[in-house]
Amino acid sequence: MKRIQLDITKAAQFLSEGAVKAYEPKVKAAQEALENGTCPGNDFLGWLHLPSSITPQFLDEVQAVANTLREKCEVIVVAGIGGSYLGARAIIEALGNSFAWLVGDKANPTIVFAGNNIGEDYLFELSEYLKDKRFGVINISKSGTTTETALAFRLLKKQCEEQRGKSEAKDVIVAITDANRGAARAAADKEGYKTFVIPDNVGGRFSVLTPVGLLPIACAGFDIKALVNGAADMEKATAPNVPFEENIAAQYAAVRNALYTEQGKKIEIMVNYQPKLHFIAEWWKQLYGESEGKEHKGIFPAACDFTTDLHSMGQWIQEGERSIFETVISVEQPAKKLLFPSDDENLDGLNFLAGKRVDEVNKMAELGTLLAHVDGGVPNIRVVVPELNEYYIGQLIYFFEIGCGISGNVLGVNPFNQPGVEAYKKNMFALLDKPGYEAESKAIKERLK
Ligand code: PA5
């Protein structure tokens, strides 16, 4: 099996000589602090050795529940937000058919997502779509109290019970939540749903290799054993004893911190050339944004889909403020083969491409853009993924997780908390007159007058 590769040469050329290597001691110290549990947020390190500690028996248990849902449901709604949804969606979309919901796949249930917004139209249209469907629900919330998810779940539970009857609904609703706390746990225990526990020491955005990600991914028909194997192999490949020159996570953490502090590169754009990877970038944005953006520090994680966004954001990237760098996920081999046809009339003038794979054109766009952006002053980091399958996606996930843990520690923040996320919730509850928020309610309504 191959391994994901990292190429930082076109980023290092923007830095003073030896600048990346100069980070080696800091990166090493950060990795040791993670390993020894001496870093800030050390009660949230359960993800660190998660891949290598998942047992085949546990994966069989997850698979068995997935099989039941697959058998009983034509649609499975995954309700969750942030870390309780992005990982599953990212992997399902990266591995699945781009037109999954249109192709009438009889072998796999359709997976849809809810509980990640409060759009009334979204929820109304979802409920309309589900009306004639045998659907089930995976309700995912670590705290068990997140408004977006709880709101969607209440609606979905009611509809599922109305359509299937309470007793049958019970068999197609699964809760993934805390072992003891929260409304999701209370409801699951009372109704007798099958449940999985999100370990206390694994934070939401690091939880994709717990049932939070594994169950929806298995429901979608993907191989969770291969996914975990890939992650476990990357865990070994990025272990603290692996020399800096061979440790791609250590190098990634070093180069992005060097670009940030030495060159003032405050924005990292995660770029893909495969539309299927859009949600991998969304997952990455949350992982790095919520982990590093604190104490008025941190690289802003952005994302672009190329070549699509070269026609919208390309100008800014080429010639806008030079505060950005790019990290490109480059997929070596597409799963499918499509040759560009010859045309007798050649009206579009594209016969020079006849007989080539579409991916060859994509690759030349990628290389051409790389050079253009580097010439325009945009450092480039390249993450090369051999192909989009469960094993390599597993590697990619762990690579970004460990890279984030190291990088946040080098930056000097606690990468495992998210105190800033509470501010909007407090205001929203006060505005909605939630019991317990009476004091804030009056003051906040006054401010909006
Ligand atoms: O990474 C995190 O901790 C957050 O993004 C959470 O996953 C998100 O807020 C959802 O929280 P919960 O799972 O408690 O509903």
XYZ file of C-alpha atoms and ligand atoms in Angstrom:
464
model
C 0.000 0.000 0.000
C 1.176 3.479 -0.794
C 1.223 6.363 1.601
C -0.012 9.932 1.320
C 2.877 12.247 0.404
C 3.544 15.833 1.410
C 5.478 18.278 -0.749
C 6.423 21.509 1.002
C 9.195 22.641 -1.335
C 7.058 25.323 -2.976
C 6.165 26.722 0.419
C 9.647 26.501 1.916
C 11.048 28.635 -0.919
C 9.131 31.589 0.550
C 10.860 31.188 3.888
C 14.384 31.937 4.993
C 16.779 29.041 4.622
C 16.334 26.438 7.319
C 13.132 28.067 8.622
C 11.110 24.864 8.451
C 13.839 22.793 10.045
C 14.123 25.438 12.776
C 10.661 24.375 13.898
C 11.780 20.806 14.511
C 12.419 21.252 18.275
C 9.067 23.014 18.792
C 7.213 20.405 16.794
C 8.990 17.617 18.647
C 8.132 19.194 22.003
C 4.496 19.622 20.929
C 4.287 16.014 19.845
C 5.846 14.790 23.066
C 3.419 16.917 25.073
C 0.552 15.284 23.179
C 2.043 11.856 23.697
C 2.719 12.365 27.417
C -0.554 14.155 28.019
C 1.164 17.263 29.326
C -0.281 19.725 26.783
C -3.213 22.102 27.337
C -6.507 20.280 26.842
C -4.942 16.954 27.819
C -8.323 15.566 28.845
C -9.248 15.503 25.127
C -6.523 13.289 23.723
C -8.634 10.200 23.111
C -8.299 10.644 19.330
C -4.491 10.369 19.423
C -4.263 6.575 19.531
C -7.849 5.915 18.553
C -7.163 4.269 15.158
C -4.766 1.678 16.598
C -7.031 0.958 19.561
C -10.267 0.264 17.679
C -10.902 -3.470 17.835
C -12.330 -5.576 14.987
C -15.123 -6.596 17.396
C -16.132 -2.977 17.862
C -16.173 -2.396 14.119
C -18.320 -5.539 13.746
C -20.758 -4.101 16.275
C -20.989 -0.811 14.367
C -21.360 -2.723 11.098
C -24.158 -4.878 12.527
C -26.178 -1.795 13.508
C -25.470 -0.283 10.100
C -26.693 -3.475 8.434
C -29.965 -3.309 10.354
C -30.509 0.294 9.284
C -29.540 -0.546 5.691
C -32.040 -3.367 5.639
C -34.916 -1.418 7.149
C -34.425 2.029 5.572
C -34.310 3.441 2.067
C -33.229 6.816 3.486
C -31.116 7.455 6.588
C -31.110 10.954 8.054
C -27.924 11.803 9.917
C -28.739 14.564 12.412
C -25.762 16.437 13.827
C -23.732 19.618 13.475
C -20.042 20.588 13.459
C -17.908 17.681 14.561
C -21.034 15.568 14.909
C -21.651 15.648 11.150
C -18.865 17.059 8.990
C -16.566 14.032 9.113
C -19.259 11.583 8.068
C -20.451 13.840 5.282
C -16.897 14.500 4.095
C -16.050 10.808 3.806
C -19.390 9.703 2.359
C -19.182 12.379 -0.348
C -15.504 11.729 -1.089
C -16.173 8.027 -1.647
C -19.632 8.124 -3.142
C -21.208 8.812 -6.501
C -21.406 12.552 -7.224
C -25.076 12.072 -8.131
C -25.848 9.602 -5.340
C -29.342 10.888 -4.659
C -30.308 10.807 -8.342
C -28.984 7.496 -9.603
C -31.558 5.297 -7.898
C -28.963 3.128 -6.171
C -30.892 0.091 -4.984
C -27.939 -1.399 -3.109
C -27.464 1.439 -0.624
C -29.760 3.732 1.314
C -29.691 7.424 0.511
C -27.938 9.359 3.264
C -29.180 12.865 3.962
C -28.094 15.319 6.627
C -30.098 17.466 9.025
C -29.610 19.177 12.357
C -26.789 21.278 10.923
C -28.875 24.393 10.303
C -32.143 25.968 11.393
C -33.466 26.679 7.910
C -37.233 26.331 7.981
C -37.387 25.695 4.240
C -34.684 23.030 4.576
C -36.533 21.185 7.300
C -39.904 21.556 5.597
C -38.535 20.256 2.298
C -36.777 17.404 4.068
C -39.985 16.396 5.758
C -41.823 16.518 2.392
C -39.119 14.354 0.800
C -39.341 11.813 3.633
C -43.141 11.535 3.484
C -43.301 8.432 1.327
C -39.952 6.981 2.404
C -39.021 4.228 4.843
C -36.518 6.332 6.741
C -34.410 6.017 9.873
C -32.474 8.540 11.931
C -28.996 8.624 13.440
C -29.109 11.336 16.092
C -25.583 12.523 16.894
C -24.772 14.998 19.639
C -22.034 14.697 22.213
C -23.582 17.226 24.574
C -27.045 16.004 23.659
C -28.315 19.551 23.953
C -27.293 21.281 20.716
C -30.266 23.324 19.513
C -29.917 22.755 15.764
C -29.714 18.989 16.170
C -32.311 18.689 18.938
C -34.781 20.739 16.927
C -34.348 18.589 13.812
C -34.472 15.393 15.854
C -37.764 16.301 17.505
C -39.321 16.806 14.047
C -37.753 13.662 12.584
C -38.685 11.460 15.532
C -42.303 12.574 15.352
C -42.477 11.985 11.608
C -40.749 8.599 11.849
C -43.150 7.455 14.586
C -46.159 8.707 12.631
C -45.056 6.925 9.470
C -43.788 3.654 10.943
C -45.461 3.412 14.325
C -43.671 3.931 17.608
C -42.427 0.398 17.990
C -40.944 0.089 14.483
C -39.489 3.615 14.712
C -37.555 2.528 17.779
C -35.642 0.016 15.654
C -34.531 2.588 13.099
C -33.493 5.406 15.418
C -29.963 5.266 16.779
C -28.458 7.780 19.208
C -24.745 8.571 19.385
C -24.129 10.689 22.441
C -22.597 10.964 25.897
C -22.681 7.904 28.165
C -24.830 9.607 30.801
C -25.542 13.287 30.194
C -27.788 15.316 27.904
C -31.270 15.222 26.457
C -30.262 12.877 23.620
C -29.144 10.276 26.191
C -32.307 10.727 28.258
C -34.540 10.287 25.189
C -32.574 7.268 23.956
C -32.760 5.528 27.334
C -36.445 6.248 27.729
C -37.391 5.132 24.201
C -34.993 2.184 24.150
C -32.982 3.237 21.092
C -29.759 1.517 20.199
C -26.967 3.847 21.331
C -23.264 4.361 20.872
C -21.167 6.413 23.254
C -18.898 9.276 22.197
C -15.902 8.899 24.510
C -15.482 11.752 26.989
C -11.918 12.346 25.878
C -12.672 12.759 22.161
C -13.874 16.217 21.120
C -16.466 16.642 18.372
C -14.129 17.698 15.584
C -11.775 14.777 16.333
C -14.588 12.215 16.516
C -14.961 10.983 12.945
C -13.305 7.635 13.772
C -15.766 6.988 16.612
C -19.328 5.836 15.812
C -20.056 9.519 15.040
C -18.457 8.958 11.647
C -18.204 5.203 11.446
C -21.914 4.399 11.693
C -23.130 6.774 8.944
C -20.175 5.760 6.746
C -20.981 2.055 7.212
C -24.665 2.797 6.524
C -23.648 4.398 3.235
C -21.966 1.105 2.266
C -18.308 1.980 2.760
C -15.635 -0.193 4.324
C -14.997 1.138 7.834
C -12.290 -1.465 8.486
C -10.213 -0.153 5.579
C -10.838 3.410 6.760
C -9.574 2.650 10.261
C -6.615 0.661 8.843
C -5.592 3.694 6.815
C -5.814 5.922 9.869
C -3.859 3.411 11.982
C -1.106 3.237 9.347
C -0.883 7.036 9.363
C -0.778 6.968 13.177
C 2.366 4.829 12.876
C 3.840 6.940 10.082
C 3.516 10.141 12.131
C 4.480 8.752 15.556
C 6.796 10.904 17.696
C 9.757 8.606 17.037
C 9.552 9.094 13.257
C 12.330 11.474 12.138
C 11.202 14.987 11.206
C 12.236 14.529 7.548
C 9.890 11.534 7.243
C 7.069 12.753 9.465
C 4.612 14.524 7.171
C 2.380 15.765 10.009
C 5.347 17.313 11.810
C 6.443 18.984 8.571
C 2.951 20.271 7.818
C 2.671 21.770 11.320
C 6.137 23.304 10.976
C 5.706 24.866 7.559
C 2.286 26.403 8.243
C 3.495 27.894 11.531
C 6.619 29.226 9.819
C 4.533 30.834 7.042
C 2.257 32.376 9.667
C 4.886 33.811 11.966
C 7.696 34.567 9.518
C 5.745 35.662 6.450
C 2.453 36.898 7.914
C 0.499 34.340 5.887
C -2.698 34.468 7.876
C -5.016 32.537 5.569
C -4.640 28.935 4.456
C -6.764 27.929 1.492
C -7.501 24.220 1.268
C -7.790 23.454 -2.428
C -9.127 20.408 -4.206
C -9.450 19.513 -7.871
C -12.199 16.931 -7.292
C -15.701 18.190 -6.454
C -16.105 15.119 -4.237
C -13.609 16.594 -1.808
C -15.634 19.736 -1.080
C -16.741 18.438 2.311
C -13.282 17.139 3.212
C -12.286 20.802 3.100
C -15.346 21.742 5.176
C -14.332 19.156 7.776
C -10.736 20.432 7.705
C -11.949 24.034 8.099
C -13.754 23.147 11.297
C -10.868 21.040 12.589
C -8.309 23.789 12.175
C -10.563 26.814 12.715
C -12.078 25.655 15.961
C -8.772 24.279 17.197
C -6.462 27.203 16.437
C -8.592 30.333 16.289
C -8.340 31.613 19.841
C -6.569 34.196 21.998
C -6.696 36.449 18.904
C -4.328 34.090 17.093
C -4.567 31.436 14.404
C -4.455 30.939 10.642
C -7.892 31.483 9.070
C -8.854 28.253 7.285
C -10.561 28.846 3.948
C -11.344 26.487 1.081
C -11.713 26.573 -2.694
C -12.859 23.985 -5.214
C -10.680 24.168 -8.320
C -10.919 24.577 -11.184
C -14.469 25.839 -10.382
C -13.335 28.650 -8.101
C -10.477 29.704 -10.383
C -13.299 31.431 -12.231
C -14.450 33.259 -9.126
C -11.619 33.429 -6.592
C -8.690 32.964 -9.000
C -8.163 36.697 -9.497
C -7.977 37.359 -5.749
C -5.625 34.464 -5.172
C -3.351 35.508 -8.034
C -3.187 39.217 -7.298
C -4.962 40.092 -4.033
C -3.352 40.792 -0.666
C -0.380 38.468 -0.163
C -1.562 37.055 3.149
C -2.478 33.592 1.858
C -0.970 30.212 1.219
C -2.524 27.162 -0.411
C -2.666 23.533 0.604
C -3.693 21.397 -2.341
C -5.139 17.913 -2.004
C -4.033 16.234 -5.201
C -5.536 12.860 -6.100
C -3.147 10.797 -8.232
C -5.627 8.390 -9.814
C -9.330 8.991 -10.334
C -11.505 5.927 -9.759
C -13.170 6.105 -13.167
C -11.757 6.451 -16.675
C -13.145 8.855 -19.267
C -11.347 9.545 -22.538
C -11.902 12.783 -24.413
C -13.357 11.982 -27.844
C -12.158 13.161 -31.237
C -14.584 15.175 -33.333
C -14.463 15.309 -37.151
C -15.558 18.920 -37.330
C -13.460 20.070 -34.364
C -15.677 23.145 -34.042
C -14.524 23.704 -30.450
C -10.856 23.344 -31.467
C -10.312 20.736 -28.780
C -9.054 17.863 -30.963
C -5.584 18.390 -29.506
C -7.015 16.738 -26.385
C -8.576 13.779 -28.222
C -7.629 10.434 -26.710
C -6.452 11.976 -23.437
C -8.050 11.224 -20.113
C -10.106 14.063 -18.667
C -7.895 13.780 -15.599
C -4.846 14.661 -17.688
C -6.437 18.019 -18.454
C -7.280 18.426 -14.752
C -3.685 17.624 -13.782
C -2.283 20.176 -16.207
C -4.706 22.746 -14.807
C -3.439 21.837 -11.354
C 0.231 22.157 -12.288
C -0.348 25.327 -14.301
C -2.193 26.884 -11.373
C 0.498 25.798 -8.934
C 3.173 27.615 -10.930
C 1.005 30.683 -11.567
C 0.109 31.045 -7.893
C 3.678 30.471 -6.716
C 4.823 33.104 -9.249
C 2.131 35.384 -7.830
C 3.536 35.005 -4.306
C 1.337 32.235 -2.914
C 3.255 29.486 -1.087
C 2.016 26.030 -1.993
C 1.804 22.872 0.094
C 0.787 19.715 -1.743
C -0.826 16.669 -0.144
C -0.777 13.821 -2.644
C -3.405 11.107 -2.162
C -2.885 7.994 -4.338
C -6.623 7.446 -4.883
C -9.965 8.071 -3.243
C -10.716 4.915 -1.320
C -11.424 4.182 2.333
C -7.827 3.325 3.149
C -6.297 6.541 1.826
C -9.104 8.705 3.191
C -8.376 7.119 6.588
C -4.740 8.166 6.200
C -5.759 11.685 5.191
C -8.088 12.103 8.161
C -5.484 11.087 10.710
C -2.786 13.139 8.974
C -4.882 16.294 9.359
C -5.875 15.430 12.944
C -2.352 14.881 14.199
C -1.114 17.842 12.135
C -3.718 19.969 13.894
C -2.855 18.717 17.378
C 0.835 19.482 16.801
C 0.223 22.779 15.054
C -2.114 24.146 17.735
C 0.385 23.301 20.434
C 3.199 24.980 18.505
C 0.969 28.060 18.155
C 0.561 28.047 21.919
C -3.189 27.564 22.211
C -5.328 24.778 23.612
C -6.452 23.121 20.361
C -9.093 21.004 22.059
C -11.531 23.535 23.498
C -13.920 25.961 21.773
C -14.948 28.574 24.346
C -15.888 31.090 21.654
C -18.688 28.925 20.285
C -20.850 29.615 23.342
C -21.260 33.375 22.766
C -23.918 33.173 20.044
C -25.824 30.442 21.880
C -26.185 32.592 24.991
C -27.603 35.473 22.965
C -29.906 33.218 20.949
C -31.360 31.599 24.077
C -31.863 34.993 25.682
C -33.657 36.243 22.572
C -35.834 33.122 22.510
C -36.751 33.570 26.198
C -35.326 30.213 27.192
C -35.998 29.595 30.892
C -32.876 30.521 32.868
C -31.917 33.391 30.547
C -34.351 35.989 31.954
C -31.602 38.334 33.149
C -29.779 38.437 29.788
C -33.017 38.566 27.819
C -34.059 42.090 28.708
C -30.577 43.552 28.212
C -30.002 41.901 24.873
C -33.381 42.879 23.465
C -32.617 46.449 24.518
C -29.377 46.371 22.511
C -31.217 45.391 19.347
C -33.747 48.240 19.532
O -15.982 20.174 17.604
C -16.879 20.442 18.390
O -16.797 20.174 19.583
C -18.165 21.082 17.910
O -18.127 21.420 16.594
C -19.317 20.127 18.129
O -19.074 18.945 17.428
C -20.626 20.737 17.680
O -20.837 21.964 18.305
C -21.787 19.808 18.008
O -21.839 19.543 19.366
P -22.647 18.333 19.937
O -22.068 17.075 19.414
O -22.506 18.447 21.407
O -24.077 18.495 19.494
